[in-house]
């Protein structure tokens, strides 16, 4: 299975198990989504459980909150993460706070799925990584898978979760574990061990990172597409790096991070989002606070640039093996 | 300028900025407010095509005439007990508002909002709904809780953020929440409850339930994107929802013109969506009841949503933090042509021989006593400003269902800080 199929499978499994799970969003019904993530679901579960919506993200999330308050478990899709901004107030001021402000009387157990990140020539409006906006908000969880297996298990756990979850899907690796840059060839999930996905139900607990590659020379903290780029880079450079796939940014698996950095003494953070105020800044601060006396070099941040996503120059923007490689050399210099 | 040099013949454009008819010091004359005679508006069948009654979005559906008689096809023909119950609830909410407004002025809480002059909007609508229908109120529909016999003490506990507050002091005063009573948690962000109500109604329909949803916002909030998103969803899926716009003429100091009232009515917003729209006399409890009952029947029979504009007037300030004397004529509330909703319902009950001045005066005393007794009871649980009423560590409860490590750490930090401070109100349990 590729990641799209795994995500589709997670929704099918959950809709089978729980009649309160419903899927909604632009084009998700009859057509099955522009990325085909919801293909076949309407046919299987009917039009009142899988349906197209008007093009109003504010409406999609607002309606989903009301459905959640009723007792359903909506899985709304925002077609591209770039379009989540019109829904921001409903997510930030409403979904995120409903439990708190009503002292638990009302909750918003929604899982907002949205493809994010660049690398498909989507330009400024189909490439952004807005995860940092949501990690800054109290009351929402932010989940980002990097493999089909994780995507399914994490999505199932997200749908079962009673808090609102923003589930960002790295669209660059929807079909294969491409390392994310023109410098390296693509490889399909079917030829990749991480591509094996069981048909039935299983879950991956939110808040647990994965050590995708053990090592001793340094720790790389990454998520989504960047896990693959980092992995390809250290393999090419034959560096003994430990790569941690965070999987969920909130809640964050601080224990795994702390343990690894204390062991390796060096830390690099990689993400595709713009640099200033990005989640990498939070990770750097946490590592500095908790592992300062174990650090042998300043923490390195490898990120996208503080510009809008450039259409024709997207590969120059995208953190690839060269940018990561240079940072690795700097980090390992002393 | 270059443009002028190139096109010297063109008249200059001018920007229109709306301005209310009266400002402080101006004499008030509401002659321009069209008030059609009561009873003159047709009442379509609830299964009728919304396109067949567009006129109802531009007129005012009225039942009570100037003599207190109920006239015309919209008369809901209520029994005297229901009429008296509505009158009592309206009197109770006014007494409650009076007392809590004073409590704020006495420094017992931070904030209060009255619904004076608009009591019929929430009270009559709630009487026309089923008890288990879900209401998504704005901040001026405290009447819903009153009409559903919610505990006055509980409301005050919430206003005082005291130890009896069922929201643990986490919300602003008056931002009630009671799932059990079909009262959705109030948000301060405007019109966000609109799509939420539509979603609740859609869920109810999708599950084959029989309950419907009702939502309220002010006319100023209709400018929010959420309002229009909700209208689209409601009409697309024929959601069983009643969408109420309370046109009380003022959004803090901005008059209704800034939400588009100069161009058309708020009920007419429905027409563009192919939705049923009614514009009603919001100070006429019978008209509010009848319109809500009609819209509820449409919703319950899968005829879809109804937008109701309640044409009313905010007789007091926006909140305790507002001074309407600074921006509107002092004569406005008294000159409002649709009168006072309580006085009008009272006149009706007297006209049909089911009420009299003595009973009304006795009721006023009784509701004032009830509110006073409730206040005494609530203040036993404390008032805002007299220290902490909730254990300090509840601050971190309910951000998530289960508390993650970073919140646990921050909670511990706060408790350590509290320990170190030696403050006299140190952690209470």
mmCIF file of N, CA and C in Angstrom, chain A residues 220-309:
data_model
loop_
_atom_site.group_PDB
_atom_site.id
_atom_site.type_symbol
_atom_site.label_atom_id
_atom_site.label_comp_id
_atom_site.label_asym_id
_atom_site.label_seq_id
_atom_site.Cartn_x
_atom_site.Cartn_y
_atom_site.Cartn_z
ATOM 1 N N UNK A 220 19.031 13.400 14.656
ATOM 2 C CA UNK A 220 18.255 14.227 13.723
ATOM 3 C C UNK A 220 16.783 14.109 14.098
ATOM 4 N N UNK A 221 16.143 15.268 14.358
ATOM 5 C CA UNK A 221 14.718 15.294 14.642
ATOM 6 C C UNK A 221 13.991 15.739 13.384
ATOM 7 N N UNK A 222 13.085 14.888 12.882
ATOM 8 C CA UNK A 222 12.386 15.209 11.643
ATOM 9 C C UNK A 222 10.978 14.628 11.671
ATOM 10 N N UNK A 223 10.178 15.012 10.694
ATOM 11 C CA UNK A 223 8.833 14.429 10.538
ATOM 12 C C UNK A 223 8.411 14.562 9.085
ATOM 13 N N UNK A 224 7.475 13.715 8.694
ATOM 14 C CA UNK A 224 6.957 13.756 7.329
ATOM 15 C C UNK A 224 8.030 13.468 6.292
ATOM 16 N N UNK A 225 7.970 14.154 5.183
ATOM 17 C CA UNK A 225 8.901 13.931 4.073
ATOM 18 C C UNK A 225 10.361 14.026 4.504
ATOM 19 N N UNK A 226 10.629 14.927 5.430
ATOM 20 C CA UNK A 226 12.020 15.199 5.820
ATOM 21 C C UNK A 226 12.708 14.006 6.471
ATOM 22 N N UNK A 227 11.913 13.078 7.018
ATOM 23 C CA UNK A 227 12.512 11.865 7.585
ATOM 24 C C UNK A 227 13.257 11.128 6.477
ATOM 25 N N UNK A 228 12.637 11.081 5.293
ATOM 26 C CA UNK A 228 13.236 10.331 4.184
ATOM 27 C C UNK A 228 14.437 11.055 3.593
ATOM 28 N N UNK A 229 14.329 12.380 3.527
ATOM 29 C CA UNK A 229 15.456 13.156 2.979
ATOM 30 C C UNK A 229 16.668 13.011 3.908
ATOM 31 N N UNK A 230 16.390 13.130 5.204
ATOM 32 C CA UNK A 230 17.492 13.012 6.175
ATOM 33 C C UNK A 230 18.126 11.627 6.122
ATOM 34 N N UNK A 231 17.265 10.623 6.004
ATOM 35 C CA UNK A 231 17.761 9.250 5.988
ATOM 36 C C UNK A 231 18.642 9.021 4.759
ATOM 37 N N UNK A 232 18.167 9.453 3.611
ATOM 38 C CA UNK A 232 18.942 9.288 2.381
ATOM 39 C C UNK A 232 20.283 10.000 2.489
ATOM 40 N N UNK A 233 20.244 11.195 3.089
ATOM 41 C CA UNK A 233 21.478 11.985 3.188
ATOM 42 C C UNK A 233 22.505 11.292 4.087
ATOM 43 N N UNK A 234 22.093 10.829 5.265
ATOM 44 C CA UNK A 234 23.089 10.210 6.156
ATOM 45 C C UNK A 234 23.584 8.882 5.596
ATOM 46 N N UNK A 235 22.692 8.212 4.841
ATOM 47 C CA UNK A 235 23.139 6.965 4.220
ATOM 48 C C UNK A 235 24.201 7.257 3.148
ATOM 49 N N UNK A 236 23.939 8.266 2.336
ATOM 50 C CA UNK A 236 24.892 8.650 1.294
ATOM 51 C C UNK A 236 26.222 9.079 1.903
ATOM 52 N N UNK A 237 26.125 9.793 3.014
ATOM 53 C CA UNK A 237 27.345 10.318 3.623
ATOM 54 C C UNK A 237 27.981 9.335 4.612
ATOM 55 N N UNK A 238 27.310 8.197 4.785
ATOM 56 C CA UNK A 238 27.772 7.164 5.731
ATOM 57 C C UNK A 238 28.060 7.756 7.114
ATOM 58 N N UNK A 239 27.072 8.439 7.633
ATOM 59 C CA UNK A 239 27.201 9.042 8.966
ATOM 60 C C UNK A 239 26.376 8.228 9.951
ATOM 61 N N UNK A 240 26.903 8.046 11.141
ATOM 62 C CA UNK A 240 26.240 7.223 12.150
ATOM 63 C C UNK A 240 25.207 8.068 12.923
ATOM 64 N N UNK A 241 24.203 8.547 12.185
ATOM 65 C CA UNK A 241 23.214 9.436 12.809
ATOM 66 C C UNK A 241 22.020 8.657 13.330
ATOM 67 N N UNK A 242 21.480 9.142 14.434
ATOM 68 C CA UNK A 242 20.222 8.575 14.931
ATOM 69 C C UNK A 242 19.105 9.480 14.407
ATOM 70 N N UNK A 243 18.154 8.886 13.685
ATOM 71 C CA UNK A 243 17.063 9.694 13.126
ATOM 72 C C UNK A 243 15.782 9.383 13.885
ATOM 73 N N UNK A 244 15.199 10.435 14.424
ATOM 74 C CA UNK A 244 13.930 10.280 15.144
ATOM 75 C C UNK A 244 12.807 10.902 14.334
ATOM 76 N N UNK A 245 11.821 10.061 14.019
ATOM 77 C CA UNK A 245 10.606 10.546 13.357
ATOM 78 C C UNK A 245 9.617 10.905 14.470
ATOM 79 N N UNK A 246 9.338 12.198 14.600
ATOM 80 C CA UNK A 246 8.517 12.642 15.744
ATOM 81 C C UNK A 246 7.086 12.094 15.694
ATOM 82 N N UNK A 247 6.547 11.927 14.523
ATOM 83 C CA UNK A 247 5.182 11.413 14.283
ATOM 84 C C UNK A 247 4.074 12.299 14.844
ATOM 85 N N UNK A 248 4.148 12.699 16.108
ATOM 86 C CA UNK A 248 3.195 13.712 16.594
ATOM 87 C C UNK A 248 4.003 14.852 17.202
ATOM 88 N N UNK A 249 3.635 16.067 16.820
ATOM 89 C CA UNK A 249 4.341 17.248 17.339
ATOM 90 C C UNK A 249 3.723 17.667 18.663
ATOM 91 N N UNK A 250 2.421 17.558 18.765
ATOM 92 C CA UNK A 250 1.715 17.754 20.038
ATOM 93 C C UNK A 250 0.730 16.613 20.184
ATOM 94 N N UNK A 251 0.818 15.770 21.229
ATOM 95 C CA UNK A 251 1.874 15.794 22.235
ATOM 96 C C UNK A 251 3.190 15.259 21.677
ATOM 97 N N UNK A 252 4.265 15.791 22.212
ATOM 98 C CA UNK A 252 5.604 15.465 21.729
ATOM 99 C C UNK A 252 6.236 14.398 22.629
ATOM 100 N N UNK A 253 6.990 13.505 22.002
ATOM 101 C CA UNK A 253 7.677 12.463 22.773
ATOM 102 C C UNK A 253 9.029 13.010 23.237
ATOM 103 N N UNK A 254 9.003 13.741 24.321
ATOM 104 C CA UNK A 254 10.219 14.412 24.784
ATOM 105 C C UNK A 254 11.245 13.410 25.327
ATOM 106 N N UNK A 255 10.744 12.307 25.888
ATOM 107 C CA UNK A 255 11.674 11.320 26.478
ATOM 108 C C UNK A 255 12.628 10.755 25.435
ATOM 109 N N UNK A 256 12.048 10.348 24.304
ATOM 110 C CA UNK A 256 12.871 9.755 23.249
ATOM 111 C C UNK A 256 13.897 10.771 22.738
ATOM 112 N N UNK A 257 13.458 12.015 22.589
ATOM 113 C CA UNK A 257 14.362 13.074 22.106
ATOM 114 C C UNK A 257 15.506 13.283 23.101
ATOM 115 N N UNK A 258 15.127 13.428 24.354
ATOM 116 C CA UNK A 258 16.100 13.733 25.395
ATOM 117 C C UNK A 258 17.138 12.606 25.521
ATOM 118 N N UNK A 259 16.616 11.411 25.539
ATOM 119 C CA UNK A 259 17.501 10.248 25.681
ATOM 120 C C UNK A 259 18.508 10.184 24.531
ATOM 121 N N UNK A 260 18.021 10.426 23.322
ATOM 122 C CA UNK A 260 18.882 10.335 22.149
ATOM 123 C C UNK A 260 19.949 11.428 22.149
ATOM 124 N N UNK A 261 19.522 12.673 22.417
ATOM 125 C CA UNK A 261 20.494 13.779 22.355
ATOM 126 C C UNK A 261 21.535 13.632 23.459
ATOM 127 N N UNK A 262 21.105 13.151 24.625
ATOM 128 C CA UNK A 262 22.077 12.963 25.708
ATOM 129 C C UNK A 262 23.100 11.892 25.333
ATOM 130 N N UNK A 263 22.639 10.937 24.522
ATOM 131 C CA UNK A 263 23.547 9.882 24.067
ATOM 132 C C UNK A 263 24.511 10.391 22.990
ATOM 133 N N UNK A 264 23.984 11.116 22.015
ATOM 134 C CA UNK A 264 24.819 11.519 20.872
ATOM 135 C C UNK A 264 25.568 12.844 21.098
ATOM 136 N N UNK A 265 24.973 13.738 21.898
ATOM 137 C CA UNK A 265 25.623 15.022 22.178
ATOM 138 C C UNK A 265 25.502 16.053 21.066
ATOM 139 N N UNK A 266 24.798 15.708 20.005
ATOM 140 C CA UNK A 266 24.612 16.665 18.912
ATOM 141 C C UNK A 266 23.187 16.530 18.384
ATOM 142 N N UNK A 267 22.650 17.681 17.942
ATOM 143 C CA UNK A 267 21.254 17.640 17.506
ATOM 144 C C UNK A 267 21.001 18.527 16.302
ATOM 145 N N UNK A 268 20.253 17.964 15.363
ATOM 146 C CA UNK A 268 19.852 18.720 14.192
ATOM 147 C C UNK A 268 18.340 18.580 14.034
ATOM 148 N N UNK A 269 17.706 19.687 13.695
ATOM 149 C CA UNK A 269 16.261 19.692 13.495
ATOM 150 C C UNK A 269 15.998 19.976 12.024
ATOM 151 N N UNK A 270 15.141 19.176 11.400
ATOM 152 C CA UNK A 270 14.847 19.388 9.980
ATOM 153 C C UNK A 270 13.348 19.531 9.766
ATOM 154 N N UNK A 271 12.935 20.621 9.151
ATOM 155 C CA UNK A 271 11.560 20.682 8.653
ATOM 156 C C UNK A 271 11.480 21.546 7.416
ATOM 157 N N UNK A 272 10.360 21.364 6.708
ATOM 158 C CA UNK A 272 10.195 22.038 5.436
ATOM 159 C C UNK A 272 9.576 23.421 5.606
ATOM 160 N N UNK A 273 8.917 23.631 6.732
ATOM 161 C CA UNK A 273 8.232 24.905 6.968
ATOM 162 C C UNK A 273 9.232 26.047 7.057
ATOM 163 N N UNK A 274 8.736 27.267 6.899
ATOM 164 C CA UNK A 274 9.604 28.427 7.029
ATOM 165 C C UNK A 274 10.272 28.426 8.401
ATOM 166 N N UNK A 275 11.400 29.101 8.468
ATOM 167 C CA UNK A 275 12.281 28.954 9.614
ATOM 168 C C UNK A 275 11.803 29.712 10.866
ATOM 169 N N UNK A 276 11.519 31.002 10.681
ATOM 170 C CA UNK A 276 11.275 31.855 11.847
ATOM 171 C C UNK A 276 9.993 31.469 12.579
ATOM 172 N N UNK A 277 10.141 31.147 13.831
ATOM 173 C CA UNK A 277 8.964 30.772 14.624
ATOM 174 C C UNK A 277 8.426 29.404 14.280
ATOM 175 N N UNK A 278 9.167 28.629 13.507
ATOM 176 C CA UNK A 278 8.715 27.290 13.133
ATOM 177 C C UNK A 278 8.855 26.305 14.287
ATOM 178 N N UNK A 279 8.352 25.084 14.082
ATOM 179 C CA UNK A 279 8.401 24.120 15.177
ATOM 180 C C UNK A 279 9.836 23.749 15.515
ATOM 181 N N UNK A 280 10.749 23.930 14.568
ATOM 182 C CA UNK A 280 12.166 23.669 14.825
ATOM 183 C C UNK A 280 12.709 24.574 15.920
ATOM 184 N N UNK A 281 12.168 25.779 16.014
ATOM 185 C CA UNK A 281 12.610 26.703 17.066
ATOM 186 C C UNK A 281 12.221 26.139 18.432
ATOM 187 N N UNK A 282 11.030 25.585 18.511
ATOM 188 C CA UNK A 282 10.563 24.983 19.762
ATOM 189 C C UNK A 282 11.430 23.765 20.113
ATOM 190 N N UNK A 283 11.706 22.949 19.106
ATOM 191 C CA UNK A 283 12.531 21.755 19.355
ATOM 192 C C UNK A 283 13.931 22.160 19.823
ATOM 193 N N UNK A 284 14.504 23.173 19.175
ATOM 194 C CA UNK A 284 15.842 23.631 19.567
ATOM 195 C C UNK A 284 15.836 24.121 21.007
ATOM 196 N N UNK A 285 14.794 24.874 21.357
ATOM 197 C CA UNK A 285 14.723 25.403 22.715
ATOM 198 C C UNK A 285 14.592 24.270 23.734
ATOM 199 N N UNK A 286 13.759 23.292 23.421
ATOM 200 C CA UNK A 286 13.567 22.170 24.349
ATOM 201 C C UNK A 286 14.871 21.400 24.557
ATOM 202 N N UNK A 287 15.568 21.151 23.457
ATOM 203 C CA UNK A 287 16.818 20.390 23.549
ATOM 204 C C UNK A 287 17.854 21.201 24.334
ATOM 205 N N UNK A 288 17.897 22.481 24.061
ATOM 206 C CA UNK A 288 18.839 23.351 24.783
ATOM 207 C C UNK A 288 18.530 23.353 26.281
ATOM 208 N N UNK A 289 17.242 23.451 26.618
ATOM 209 C CA UNK A 289 16.842 23.489 28.034
ATOM 210 C C UNK A 289 17.178 22.197 28.770
ATOM 211 N N UNK A 290 17.016 21.085 28.043
ATOM 212 C CA UNK A 290 17.091 19.798 28.726
ATOM 213 C C UNK A 290 18.421 19.074 28.551
ATOM 214 N N UNK A 291 19.155 19.426 27.510
ATOM 215 C CA UNK A 291 20.365 18.641 27.201
ATOM 216 C C UNK A 291 21.611 19.517 27.084
ATOM 217 N N UNK A 292 21.534 20.757 27.562
ATOM 218 C CA UNK A 292 22.629 21.701 27.328
ATOM 219 C C UNK A 292 23.999 21.157 27.713
ATOM 220 N N UNK A 293 24.081 20.547 28.878
ATOM 221 C CA UNK A 293 25.393 20.082 29.361
ATOM 222 C C UNK A 293 25.878 18.830 28.643
ATOM 223 N N UNK A 294 25.019 18.258 27.819
ATOM 224 C CA UNK A 294 25.440 17.103 27.019
ATOM 225 C C UNK A 294 25.814 17.501 25.598
ATOM 226 N N UNK A 295 25.516 18.750 25.247
ATOM 227 C CA UNK A 295 25.730 19.165 23.856
ATOM 228 C C UNK A 295 27.203 19.485 23.584
ATOM 229 N N UNK A 296 27.673 18.975 22.437
ATOM 230 C CA UNK A 296 29.061 19.241 22.060
ATOM 231 C C UNK A 296 29.158 20.240 20.917
ATOM 232 N N UNK A 297 28.008 20.662 20.403
ATOM 233 C CA UNK A 297 27.980 21.651 19.314
ATOM 234 C C UNK A 297 26.631 22.353 19.355
ATOM 235 N N UNK A 298 26.562 23.565 18.799
ATOM 236 C CA UNK A 298 25.252 24.241 18.740
ATOM 237 C C UNK A 298 24.242 23.423 17.931
ATOM 238 N N UNK A 299 22.986 23.533 18.295
ATOM 239 C CA UNK A 299 21.919 22.815 17.582
ATOM 240 C C UNK A 299 21.787 23.413 16.183
ATOM 241 N N UNK A 300 21.657 22.551 15.208
ATOM 242 C CA UNK A 300 21.507 22.998 13.812
ATOM 243 C C UNK A 300 20.040 22.943 13.398
ATOM 244 N N UNK A 301 19.597 23.974 12.699
ATOM 245 C CA UNK A 301 18.244 23.962 12.144
ATOM 246 C C UNK A 301 18.320 23.961 10.632
ATOM 247 N N UNK A 302 17.677 22.965 10.004
ATOM 248 C CA UNK A 302 17.575 22.934 8.542
ATOM 249 C C UNK A 302 16.094 23.075 8.201
ATOM 250 N N UNK A 303 15.783 24.129 7.473
ATOM 251 C CA UNK A 303 14.362 24.428 7.241
ATOM 252 C C UNK A 303 14.146 24.991 5.843
ATOM 253 N N UNK A 304 12.886 25.235 5.514
ATOM 254 C CA UNK A 304 12.569 26.030 4.333
ATOM 255 C C UNK A 304 12.951 27.470 4.618
ATOM 256 N N UNK A 305 12.870 28.313 3.597
ATOM 257 C CA UNK A 305 13.251 29.717 3.780
ATOM 258 C C UNK A 305 12.049 30.556 4.206
ATOM 259 N N UNK A 306 12.348 31.760 4.701
ATOM 260 C CA UNK A 306 11.279 32.658 5.135
ATOM 261 C C UNK A 306 10.693 33.438 3.954
ATOM 262 N N UNK A 307 10.319 32.690 2.946
ATOM 263 C CA UNK A 307 9.686 33.298 1.763
ATOM 264 C C UNK A 307 8.432 32.491 1.456
ATOM 265 N N UNK A 308 7.541 33.042 0.648
ATOM 266 C CA UNK A 308 6.465 32.184 0.153
ATOM 267 C C UNK A 308 7.063 31.063 -0.688
ATOM 268 N N UNK A 309 6.295 30.002 -0.902
ATOM 269 C CA UNK A 309 6.809 28.867 -1.668
ATOM 270 C C UNK A 309 6.929 29.261 -3.136
#
